[in-house]
PDB file of C-alpha atoms in Angstrom:
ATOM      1  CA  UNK A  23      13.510 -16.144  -6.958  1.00 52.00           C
ATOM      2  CA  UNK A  24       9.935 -15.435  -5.539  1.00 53.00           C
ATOM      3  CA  UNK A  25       8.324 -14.670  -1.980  1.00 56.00           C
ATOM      4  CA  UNK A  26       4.798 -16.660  -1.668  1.00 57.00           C
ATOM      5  CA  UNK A  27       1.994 -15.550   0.471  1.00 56.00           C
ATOM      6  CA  UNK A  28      -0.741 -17.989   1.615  1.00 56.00           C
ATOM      7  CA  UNK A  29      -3.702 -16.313   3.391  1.00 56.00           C
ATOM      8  CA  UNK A  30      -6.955 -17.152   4.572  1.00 50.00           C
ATOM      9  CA  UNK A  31      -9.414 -15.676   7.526  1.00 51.00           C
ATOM     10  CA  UNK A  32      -7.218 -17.093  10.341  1.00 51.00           C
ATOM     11  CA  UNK A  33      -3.630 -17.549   8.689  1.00 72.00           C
ATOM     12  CA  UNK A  34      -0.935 -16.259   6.163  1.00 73.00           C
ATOM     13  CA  UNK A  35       2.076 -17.965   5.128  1.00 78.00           C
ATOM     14  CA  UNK A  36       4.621 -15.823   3.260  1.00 77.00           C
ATOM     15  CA  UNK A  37       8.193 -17.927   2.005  1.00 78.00           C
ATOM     16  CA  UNK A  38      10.249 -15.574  -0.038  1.00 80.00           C
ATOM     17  CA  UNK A  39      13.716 -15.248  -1.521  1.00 80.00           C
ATOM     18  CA  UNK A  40      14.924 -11.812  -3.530  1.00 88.00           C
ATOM     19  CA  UNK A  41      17.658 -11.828  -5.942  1.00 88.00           C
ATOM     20  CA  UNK A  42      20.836  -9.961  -6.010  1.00 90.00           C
ATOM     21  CA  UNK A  43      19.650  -9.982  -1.667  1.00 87.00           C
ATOM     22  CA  UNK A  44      22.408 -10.537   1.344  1.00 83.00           C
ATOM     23  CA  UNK A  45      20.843  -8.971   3.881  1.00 85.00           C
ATOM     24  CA  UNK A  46      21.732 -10.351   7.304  1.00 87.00           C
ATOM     25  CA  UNK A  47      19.062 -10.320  10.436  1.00 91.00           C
ATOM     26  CA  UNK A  48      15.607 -10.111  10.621  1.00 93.00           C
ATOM     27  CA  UNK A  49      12.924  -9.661   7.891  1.00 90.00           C
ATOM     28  CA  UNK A  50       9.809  -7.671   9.635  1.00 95.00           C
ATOM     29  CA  UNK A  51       6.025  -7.588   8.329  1.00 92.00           C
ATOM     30  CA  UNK A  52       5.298  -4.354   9.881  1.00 94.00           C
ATOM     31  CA  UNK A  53       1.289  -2.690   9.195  1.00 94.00           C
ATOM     32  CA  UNK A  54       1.122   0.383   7.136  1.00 93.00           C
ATOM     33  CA  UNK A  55      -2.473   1.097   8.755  1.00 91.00           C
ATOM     34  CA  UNK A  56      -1.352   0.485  12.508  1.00 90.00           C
ATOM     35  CA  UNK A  57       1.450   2.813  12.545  1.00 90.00           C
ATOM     36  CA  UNK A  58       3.823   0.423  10.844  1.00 92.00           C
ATOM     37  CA  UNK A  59       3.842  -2.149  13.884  1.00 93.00           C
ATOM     38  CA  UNK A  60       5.221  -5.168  14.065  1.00 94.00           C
ATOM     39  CA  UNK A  61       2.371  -7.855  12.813  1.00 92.00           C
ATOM     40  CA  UNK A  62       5.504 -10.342  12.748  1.00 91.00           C
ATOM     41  CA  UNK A  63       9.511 -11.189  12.313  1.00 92.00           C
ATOM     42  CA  UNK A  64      11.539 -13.906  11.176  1.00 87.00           C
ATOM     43  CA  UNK A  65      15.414 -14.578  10.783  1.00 92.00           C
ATOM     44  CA  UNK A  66      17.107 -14.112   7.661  1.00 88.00           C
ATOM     45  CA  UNK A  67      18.607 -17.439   6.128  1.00 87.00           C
ATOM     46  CA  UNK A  68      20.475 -16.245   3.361  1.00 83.00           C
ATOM     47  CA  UNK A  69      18.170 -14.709   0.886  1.00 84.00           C
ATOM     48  CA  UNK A  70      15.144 -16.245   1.920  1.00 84.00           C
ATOM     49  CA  UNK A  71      12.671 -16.100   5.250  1.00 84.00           C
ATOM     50  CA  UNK A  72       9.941 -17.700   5.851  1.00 84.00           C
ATOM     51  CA  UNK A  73       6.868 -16.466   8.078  1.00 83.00           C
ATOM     52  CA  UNK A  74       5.257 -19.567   8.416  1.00 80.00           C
ATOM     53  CA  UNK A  75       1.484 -18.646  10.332  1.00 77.00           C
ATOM     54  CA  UNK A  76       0.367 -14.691  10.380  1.00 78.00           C
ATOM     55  CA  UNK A  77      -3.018 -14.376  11.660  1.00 79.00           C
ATOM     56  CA  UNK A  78      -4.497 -11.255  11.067  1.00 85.00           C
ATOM     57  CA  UNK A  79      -7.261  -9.119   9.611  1.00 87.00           C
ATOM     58  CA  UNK A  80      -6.568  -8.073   5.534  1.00 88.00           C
ATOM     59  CA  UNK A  81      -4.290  -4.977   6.103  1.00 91.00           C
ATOM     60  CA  UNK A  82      -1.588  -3.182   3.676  1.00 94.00           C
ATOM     61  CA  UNK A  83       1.926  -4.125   4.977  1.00 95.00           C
ATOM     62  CA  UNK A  84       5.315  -3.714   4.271  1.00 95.00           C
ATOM     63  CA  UNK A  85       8.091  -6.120   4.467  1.00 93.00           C
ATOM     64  CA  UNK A  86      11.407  -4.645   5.692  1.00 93.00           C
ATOM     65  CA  UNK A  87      15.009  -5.392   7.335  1.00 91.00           C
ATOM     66  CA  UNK A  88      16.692  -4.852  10.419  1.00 88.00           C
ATOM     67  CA  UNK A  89      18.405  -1.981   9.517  1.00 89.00           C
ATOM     68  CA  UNK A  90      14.807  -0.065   8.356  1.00 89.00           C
ATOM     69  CA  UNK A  91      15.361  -0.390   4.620  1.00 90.00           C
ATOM     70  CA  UNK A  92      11.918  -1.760   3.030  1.00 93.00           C
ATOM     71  CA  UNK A  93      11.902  -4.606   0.991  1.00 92.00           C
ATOM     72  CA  UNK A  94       8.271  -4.357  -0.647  1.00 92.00           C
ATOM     73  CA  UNK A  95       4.547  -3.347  -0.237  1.00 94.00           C
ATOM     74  CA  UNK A  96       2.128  -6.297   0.225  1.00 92.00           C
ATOM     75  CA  UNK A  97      -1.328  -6.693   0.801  1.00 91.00           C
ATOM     76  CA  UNK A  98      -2.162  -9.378   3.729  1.00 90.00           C
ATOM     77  CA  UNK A  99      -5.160 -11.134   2.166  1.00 87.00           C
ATOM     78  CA  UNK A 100      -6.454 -14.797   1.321  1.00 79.00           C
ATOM     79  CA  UNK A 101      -4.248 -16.525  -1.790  1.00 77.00           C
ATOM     80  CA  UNK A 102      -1.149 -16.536  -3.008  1.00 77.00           C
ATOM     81  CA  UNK A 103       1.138 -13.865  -3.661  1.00 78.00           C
ATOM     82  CA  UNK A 104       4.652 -13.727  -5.751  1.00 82.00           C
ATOM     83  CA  UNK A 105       7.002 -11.121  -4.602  1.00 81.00           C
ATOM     84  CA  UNK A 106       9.451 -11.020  -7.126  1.00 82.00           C
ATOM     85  CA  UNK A 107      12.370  -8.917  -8.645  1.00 86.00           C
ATOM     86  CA  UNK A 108      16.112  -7.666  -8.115  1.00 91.00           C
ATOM     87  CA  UNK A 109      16.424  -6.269  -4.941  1.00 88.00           C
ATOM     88  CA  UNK A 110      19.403  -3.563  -5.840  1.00 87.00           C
ATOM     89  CA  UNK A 111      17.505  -2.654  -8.453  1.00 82.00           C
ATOM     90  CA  UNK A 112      14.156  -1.466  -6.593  1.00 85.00           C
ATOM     91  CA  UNK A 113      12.466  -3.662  -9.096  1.00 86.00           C
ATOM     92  CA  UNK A 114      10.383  -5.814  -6.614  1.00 90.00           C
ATOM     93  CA  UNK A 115       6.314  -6.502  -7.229  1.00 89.00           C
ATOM     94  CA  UNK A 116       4.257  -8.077  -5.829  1.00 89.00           C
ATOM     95  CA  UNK A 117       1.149 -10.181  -7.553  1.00 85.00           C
ATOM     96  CA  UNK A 118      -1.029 -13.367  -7.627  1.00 82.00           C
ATOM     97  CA  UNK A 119      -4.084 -11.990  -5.350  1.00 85.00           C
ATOM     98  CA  UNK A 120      -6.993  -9.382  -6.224  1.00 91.00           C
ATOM     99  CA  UNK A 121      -5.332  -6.725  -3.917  1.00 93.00           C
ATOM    100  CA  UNK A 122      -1.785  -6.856  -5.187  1.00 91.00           C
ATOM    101  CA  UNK A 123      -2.357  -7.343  -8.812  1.00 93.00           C
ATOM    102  CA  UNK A 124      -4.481  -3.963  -8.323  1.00 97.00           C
ATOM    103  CA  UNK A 125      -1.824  -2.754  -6.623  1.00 95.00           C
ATOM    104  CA  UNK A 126       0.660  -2.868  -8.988  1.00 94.00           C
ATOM    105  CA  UNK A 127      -1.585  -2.325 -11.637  1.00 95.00           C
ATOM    106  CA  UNK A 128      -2.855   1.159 -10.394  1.00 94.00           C
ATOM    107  CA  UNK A 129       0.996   2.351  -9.230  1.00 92.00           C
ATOM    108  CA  UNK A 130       2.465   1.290 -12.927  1.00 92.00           C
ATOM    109  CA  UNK A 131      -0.099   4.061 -14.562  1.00 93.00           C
ATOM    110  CA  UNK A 132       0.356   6.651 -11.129  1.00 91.00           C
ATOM    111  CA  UNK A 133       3.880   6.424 -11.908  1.00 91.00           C
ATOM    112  CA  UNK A 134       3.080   7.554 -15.644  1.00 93.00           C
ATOM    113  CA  UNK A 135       0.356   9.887 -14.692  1.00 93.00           C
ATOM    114  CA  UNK A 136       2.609  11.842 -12.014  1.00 92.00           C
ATOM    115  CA  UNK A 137       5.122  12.490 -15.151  1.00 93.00           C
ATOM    116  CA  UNK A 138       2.859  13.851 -17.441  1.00 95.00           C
ATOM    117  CA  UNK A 139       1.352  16.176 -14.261  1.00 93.00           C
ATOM    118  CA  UNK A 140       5.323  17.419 -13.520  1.00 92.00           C
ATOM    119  CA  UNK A 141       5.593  18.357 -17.311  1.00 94.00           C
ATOM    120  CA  UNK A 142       2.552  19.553 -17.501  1.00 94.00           C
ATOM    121  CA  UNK A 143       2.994  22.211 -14.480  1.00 92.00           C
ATOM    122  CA  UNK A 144       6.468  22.902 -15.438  1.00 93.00           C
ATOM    123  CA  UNK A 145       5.455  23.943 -18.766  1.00 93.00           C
ATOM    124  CA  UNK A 146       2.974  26.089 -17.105  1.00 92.00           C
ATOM    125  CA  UNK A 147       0.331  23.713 -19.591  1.00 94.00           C
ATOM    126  CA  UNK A 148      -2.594  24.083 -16.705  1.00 91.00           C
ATOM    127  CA  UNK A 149      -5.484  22.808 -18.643  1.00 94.00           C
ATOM    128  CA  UNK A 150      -3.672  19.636 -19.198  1.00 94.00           C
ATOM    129  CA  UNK A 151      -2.410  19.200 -15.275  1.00 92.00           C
ATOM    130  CA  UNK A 152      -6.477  19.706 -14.561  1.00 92.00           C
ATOM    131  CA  UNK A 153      -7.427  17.299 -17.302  1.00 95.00           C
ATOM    132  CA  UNK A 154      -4.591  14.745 -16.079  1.00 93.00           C
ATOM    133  CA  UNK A 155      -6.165  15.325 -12.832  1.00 90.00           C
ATOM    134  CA  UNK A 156      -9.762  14.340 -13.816  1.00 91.00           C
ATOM    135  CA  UNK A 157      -8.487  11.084 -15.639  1.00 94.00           C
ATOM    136  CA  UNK A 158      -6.717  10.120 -11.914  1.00 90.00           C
ATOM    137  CA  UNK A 159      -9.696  10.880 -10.493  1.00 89.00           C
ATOM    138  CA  UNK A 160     -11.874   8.230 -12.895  1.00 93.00           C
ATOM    139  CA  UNK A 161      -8.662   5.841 -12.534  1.00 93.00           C
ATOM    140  CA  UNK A 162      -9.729   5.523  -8.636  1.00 91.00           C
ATOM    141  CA  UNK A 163     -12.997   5.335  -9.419  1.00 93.00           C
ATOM    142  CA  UNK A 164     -12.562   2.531 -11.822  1.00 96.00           C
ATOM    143  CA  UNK A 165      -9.725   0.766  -9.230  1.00 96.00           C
ATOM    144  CA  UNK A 166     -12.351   1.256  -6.675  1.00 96.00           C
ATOM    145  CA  UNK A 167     -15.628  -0.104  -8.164  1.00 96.00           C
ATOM    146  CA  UNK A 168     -13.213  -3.461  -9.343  1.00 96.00           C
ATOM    147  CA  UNK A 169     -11.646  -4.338  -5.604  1.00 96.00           C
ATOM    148  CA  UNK A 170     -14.760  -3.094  -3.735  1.00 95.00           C
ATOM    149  CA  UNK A 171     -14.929  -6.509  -1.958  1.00 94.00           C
ATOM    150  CA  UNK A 172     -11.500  -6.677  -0.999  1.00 93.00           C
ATOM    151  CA  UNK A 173      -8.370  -5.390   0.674  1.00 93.00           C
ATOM    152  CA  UNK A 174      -7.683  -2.646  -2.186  1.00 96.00           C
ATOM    153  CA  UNK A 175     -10.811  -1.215  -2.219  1.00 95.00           C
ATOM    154  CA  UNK A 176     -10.102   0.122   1.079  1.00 94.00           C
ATOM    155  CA  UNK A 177      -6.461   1.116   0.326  1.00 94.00           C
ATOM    156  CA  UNK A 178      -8.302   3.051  -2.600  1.00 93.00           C
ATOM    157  CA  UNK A 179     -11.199   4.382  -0.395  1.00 92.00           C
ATOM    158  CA  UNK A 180      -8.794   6.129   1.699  1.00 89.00           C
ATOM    159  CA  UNK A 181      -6.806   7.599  -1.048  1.00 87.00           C
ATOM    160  CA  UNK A 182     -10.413   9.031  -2.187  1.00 87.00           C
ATOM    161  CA  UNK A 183     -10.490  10.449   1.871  1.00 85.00           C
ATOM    162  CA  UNK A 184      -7.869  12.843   1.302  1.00 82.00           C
ATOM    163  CA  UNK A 185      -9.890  14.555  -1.948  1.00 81.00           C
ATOM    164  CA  UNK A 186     -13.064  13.703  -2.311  1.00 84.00           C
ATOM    165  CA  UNK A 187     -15.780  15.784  -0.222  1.00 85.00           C
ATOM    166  CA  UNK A 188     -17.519  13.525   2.428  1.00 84.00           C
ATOM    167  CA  UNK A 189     -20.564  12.390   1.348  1.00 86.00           C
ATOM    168  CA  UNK A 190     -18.590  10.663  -1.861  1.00 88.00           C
ATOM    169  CA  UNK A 191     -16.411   9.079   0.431  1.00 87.00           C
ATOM    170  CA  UNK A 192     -19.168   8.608   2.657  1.00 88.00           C
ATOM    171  CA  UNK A 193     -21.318   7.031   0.292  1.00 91.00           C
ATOM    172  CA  UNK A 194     -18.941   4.927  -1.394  1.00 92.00           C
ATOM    173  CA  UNK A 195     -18.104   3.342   2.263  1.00 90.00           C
ATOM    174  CA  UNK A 196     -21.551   1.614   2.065  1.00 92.00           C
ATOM    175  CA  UNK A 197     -20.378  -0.164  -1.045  1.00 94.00           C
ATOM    176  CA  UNK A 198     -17.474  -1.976   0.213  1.00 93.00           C
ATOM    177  CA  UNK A 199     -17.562  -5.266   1.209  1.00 92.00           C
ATOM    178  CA  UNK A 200     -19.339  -6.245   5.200  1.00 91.00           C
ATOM    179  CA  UNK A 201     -15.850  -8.045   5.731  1.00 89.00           C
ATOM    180  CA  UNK A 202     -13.595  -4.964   4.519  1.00 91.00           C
ATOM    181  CA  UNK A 203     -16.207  -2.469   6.485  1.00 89.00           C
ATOM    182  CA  UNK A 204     -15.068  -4.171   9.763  1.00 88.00           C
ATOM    183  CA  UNK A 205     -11.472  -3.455   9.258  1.00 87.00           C
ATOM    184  CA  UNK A 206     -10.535  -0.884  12.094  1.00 80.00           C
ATOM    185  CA  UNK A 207      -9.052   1.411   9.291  1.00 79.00           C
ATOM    186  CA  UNK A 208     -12.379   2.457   8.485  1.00 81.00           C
ATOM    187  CA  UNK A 209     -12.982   3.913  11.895  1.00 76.00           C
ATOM    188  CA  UNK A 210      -9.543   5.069  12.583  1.00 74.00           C
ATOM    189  CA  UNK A 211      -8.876   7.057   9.282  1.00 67.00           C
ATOM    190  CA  UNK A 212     -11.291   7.215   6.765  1.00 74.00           C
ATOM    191  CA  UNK A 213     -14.004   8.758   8.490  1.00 72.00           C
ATOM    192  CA  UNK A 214     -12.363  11.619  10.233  1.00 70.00           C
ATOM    193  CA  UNK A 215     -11.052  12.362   6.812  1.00 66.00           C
ATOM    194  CA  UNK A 216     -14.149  12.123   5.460  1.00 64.00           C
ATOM    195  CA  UNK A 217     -15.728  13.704   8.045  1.00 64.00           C
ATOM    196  CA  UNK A 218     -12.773  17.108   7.893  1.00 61.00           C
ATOM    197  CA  UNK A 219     -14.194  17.956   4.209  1.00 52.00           C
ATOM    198  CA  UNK A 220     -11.158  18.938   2.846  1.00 49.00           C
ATOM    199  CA  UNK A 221     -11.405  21.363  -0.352  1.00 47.00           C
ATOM    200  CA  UNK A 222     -10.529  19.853  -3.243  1.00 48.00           C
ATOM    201  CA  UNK A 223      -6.989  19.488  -4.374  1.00 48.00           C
ATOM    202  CA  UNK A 224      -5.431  18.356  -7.341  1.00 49.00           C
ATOM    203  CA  UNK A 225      -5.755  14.117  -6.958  1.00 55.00           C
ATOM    204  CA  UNK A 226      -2.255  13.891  -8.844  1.00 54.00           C
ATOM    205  CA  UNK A 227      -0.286  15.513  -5.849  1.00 48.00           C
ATOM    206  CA  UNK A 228      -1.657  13.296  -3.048  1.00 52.00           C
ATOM    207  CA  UNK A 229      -1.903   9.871  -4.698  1.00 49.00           C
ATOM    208  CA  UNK A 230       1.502   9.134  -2.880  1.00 43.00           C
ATOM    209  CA  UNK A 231       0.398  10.099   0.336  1.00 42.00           C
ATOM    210  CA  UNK A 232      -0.256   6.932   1.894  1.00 41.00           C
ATOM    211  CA  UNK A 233       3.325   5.646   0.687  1.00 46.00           C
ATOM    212  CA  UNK A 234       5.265   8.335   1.861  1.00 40.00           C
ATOM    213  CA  UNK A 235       7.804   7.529   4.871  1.00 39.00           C
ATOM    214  CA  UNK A 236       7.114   9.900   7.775  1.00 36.00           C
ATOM    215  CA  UNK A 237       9.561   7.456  10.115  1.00 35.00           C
ATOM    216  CA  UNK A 238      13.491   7.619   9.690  1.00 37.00           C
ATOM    217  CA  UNK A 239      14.604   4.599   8.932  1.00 41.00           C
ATOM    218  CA  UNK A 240      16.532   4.626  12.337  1.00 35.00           C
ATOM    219  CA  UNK A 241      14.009   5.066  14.686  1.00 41.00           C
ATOM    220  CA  UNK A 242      12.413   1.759  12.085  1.00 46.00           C
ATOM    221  CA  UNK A 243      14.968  -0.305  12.973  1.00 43.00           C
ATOM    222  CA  UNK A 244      15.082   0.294  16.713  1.00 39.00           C
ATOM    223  CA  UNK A 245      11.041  -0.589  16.956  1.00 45.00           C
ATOM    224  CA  UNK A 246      11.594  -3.035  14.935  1.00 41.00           C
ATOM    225  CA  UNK A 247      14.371  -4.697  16.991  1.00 43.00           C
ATOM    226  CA  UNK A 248      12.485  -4.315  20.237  1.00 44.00           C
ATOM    227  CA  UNK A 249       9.505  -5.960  18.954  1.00 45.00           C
ATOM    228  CA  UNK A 250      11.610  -9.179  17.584  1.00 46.00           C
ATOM    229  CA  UNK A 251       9.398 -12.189  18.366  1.00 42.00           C
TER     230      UNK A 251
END
């Protein structure tokens, strides 16, 4: 069973239904790069939900229950998108648009990347942890230069914020799409990270940073619940 999302400049659709899925309650489309608010909520029918008019800017969102527990990532852009997989199993992805087929595409090889690194530092091997380093570092390049005009080239623009010094970030902001330039992420986060000029740090141990879960699920669900539509 699949979850569809239809987008385009005014309106998204998303119609899903997860296997091996009983949640009860509400499903919640909350926005990774507003604080994880509340863009919308609909009621559970069984295993399916249906959010049938979202209108909002192209953002990187996250699809979760009542009770806090995420369901999957999900870029909010124009198309059609097929979230799929076994819910118990955490095998969930989501693809059919520019944005999420990058998505998936990029987090596949981070996930193989990020093992090699962890052997490679546990076996004290340095010069391959640096070289796996450099090859994440031409992986965002190359995931950046290929999604430049959409929603993921932004996602990957900020990943570059927390590394890269701040006239590559800088300069690489003028190559992104007019439409994605307007997206309030771009004042609210990329440019005071640009503009902090970190030092440089190993690529490998922040590529997760923008998927880590600073909220307990708890205090999740009770936002979530008091912003039920």
């Amino acid at each position: 069973v699949a979850a569809m999302v239809g987008c385009n400049s005014s309106k998204c659709e998303i119609v899903g239904g997860l296997d091996n899925f009983n949640a009860v309650g509400y499903v919640y489309l909350t926005d990774m790069w507003d604080a994880r608010s509340v863009i919308d909520s609909v009621k559970l029918e069984g295993n399916t939900f249906h959010f049938k008019s979202i209108k909002h800017a192209p953002t990187f969102a996250q699809l979760m229950l009542d009770s806090g527990r995420p369901i999957s990532y999900v870029f909010v852009e124009p198309g059609k998108v097929r979230v799929a997989g076994d819910y118990k199993m955490s095998s969930i992805k989501a693809t059919g648009t520019p944005a999420n087929d990058a998505f998936e595409a990029m987090m596949a090889r981070s996930q193989e990347l990020v093992a090699d690194y962890r052997e490679a530092v546990n076996t004290e091997n340095l010069e391959k942890a640096e070289a796996i380093d450099k090859e994440y570092e031409a992986m965002q390049n190359d995931y950046f230069e290929q999604n430049k005009a959409n929603v993921f080239g932004l996602f990957m623009l900020q990943q570059m914020s927390y590394s890269e010094p701040a006239k590559v970030v800088l300069d690489k902001l003028e190559l992104l799409s007019d439409e994605m330039k307007q997206i309030a992420l771009v004042a609210r986060l990329i440019l005071p990270s640009a503009s902090s000029r970190p030092s440089r740090r190993l690529r490998v141990a922040t590529m997760y940073r923008t998927l880590s879960t600073s909220h307990s699920q708890t205090s999740q669900a009770r936002r979530c619940r008091s912003a039920r539509l």
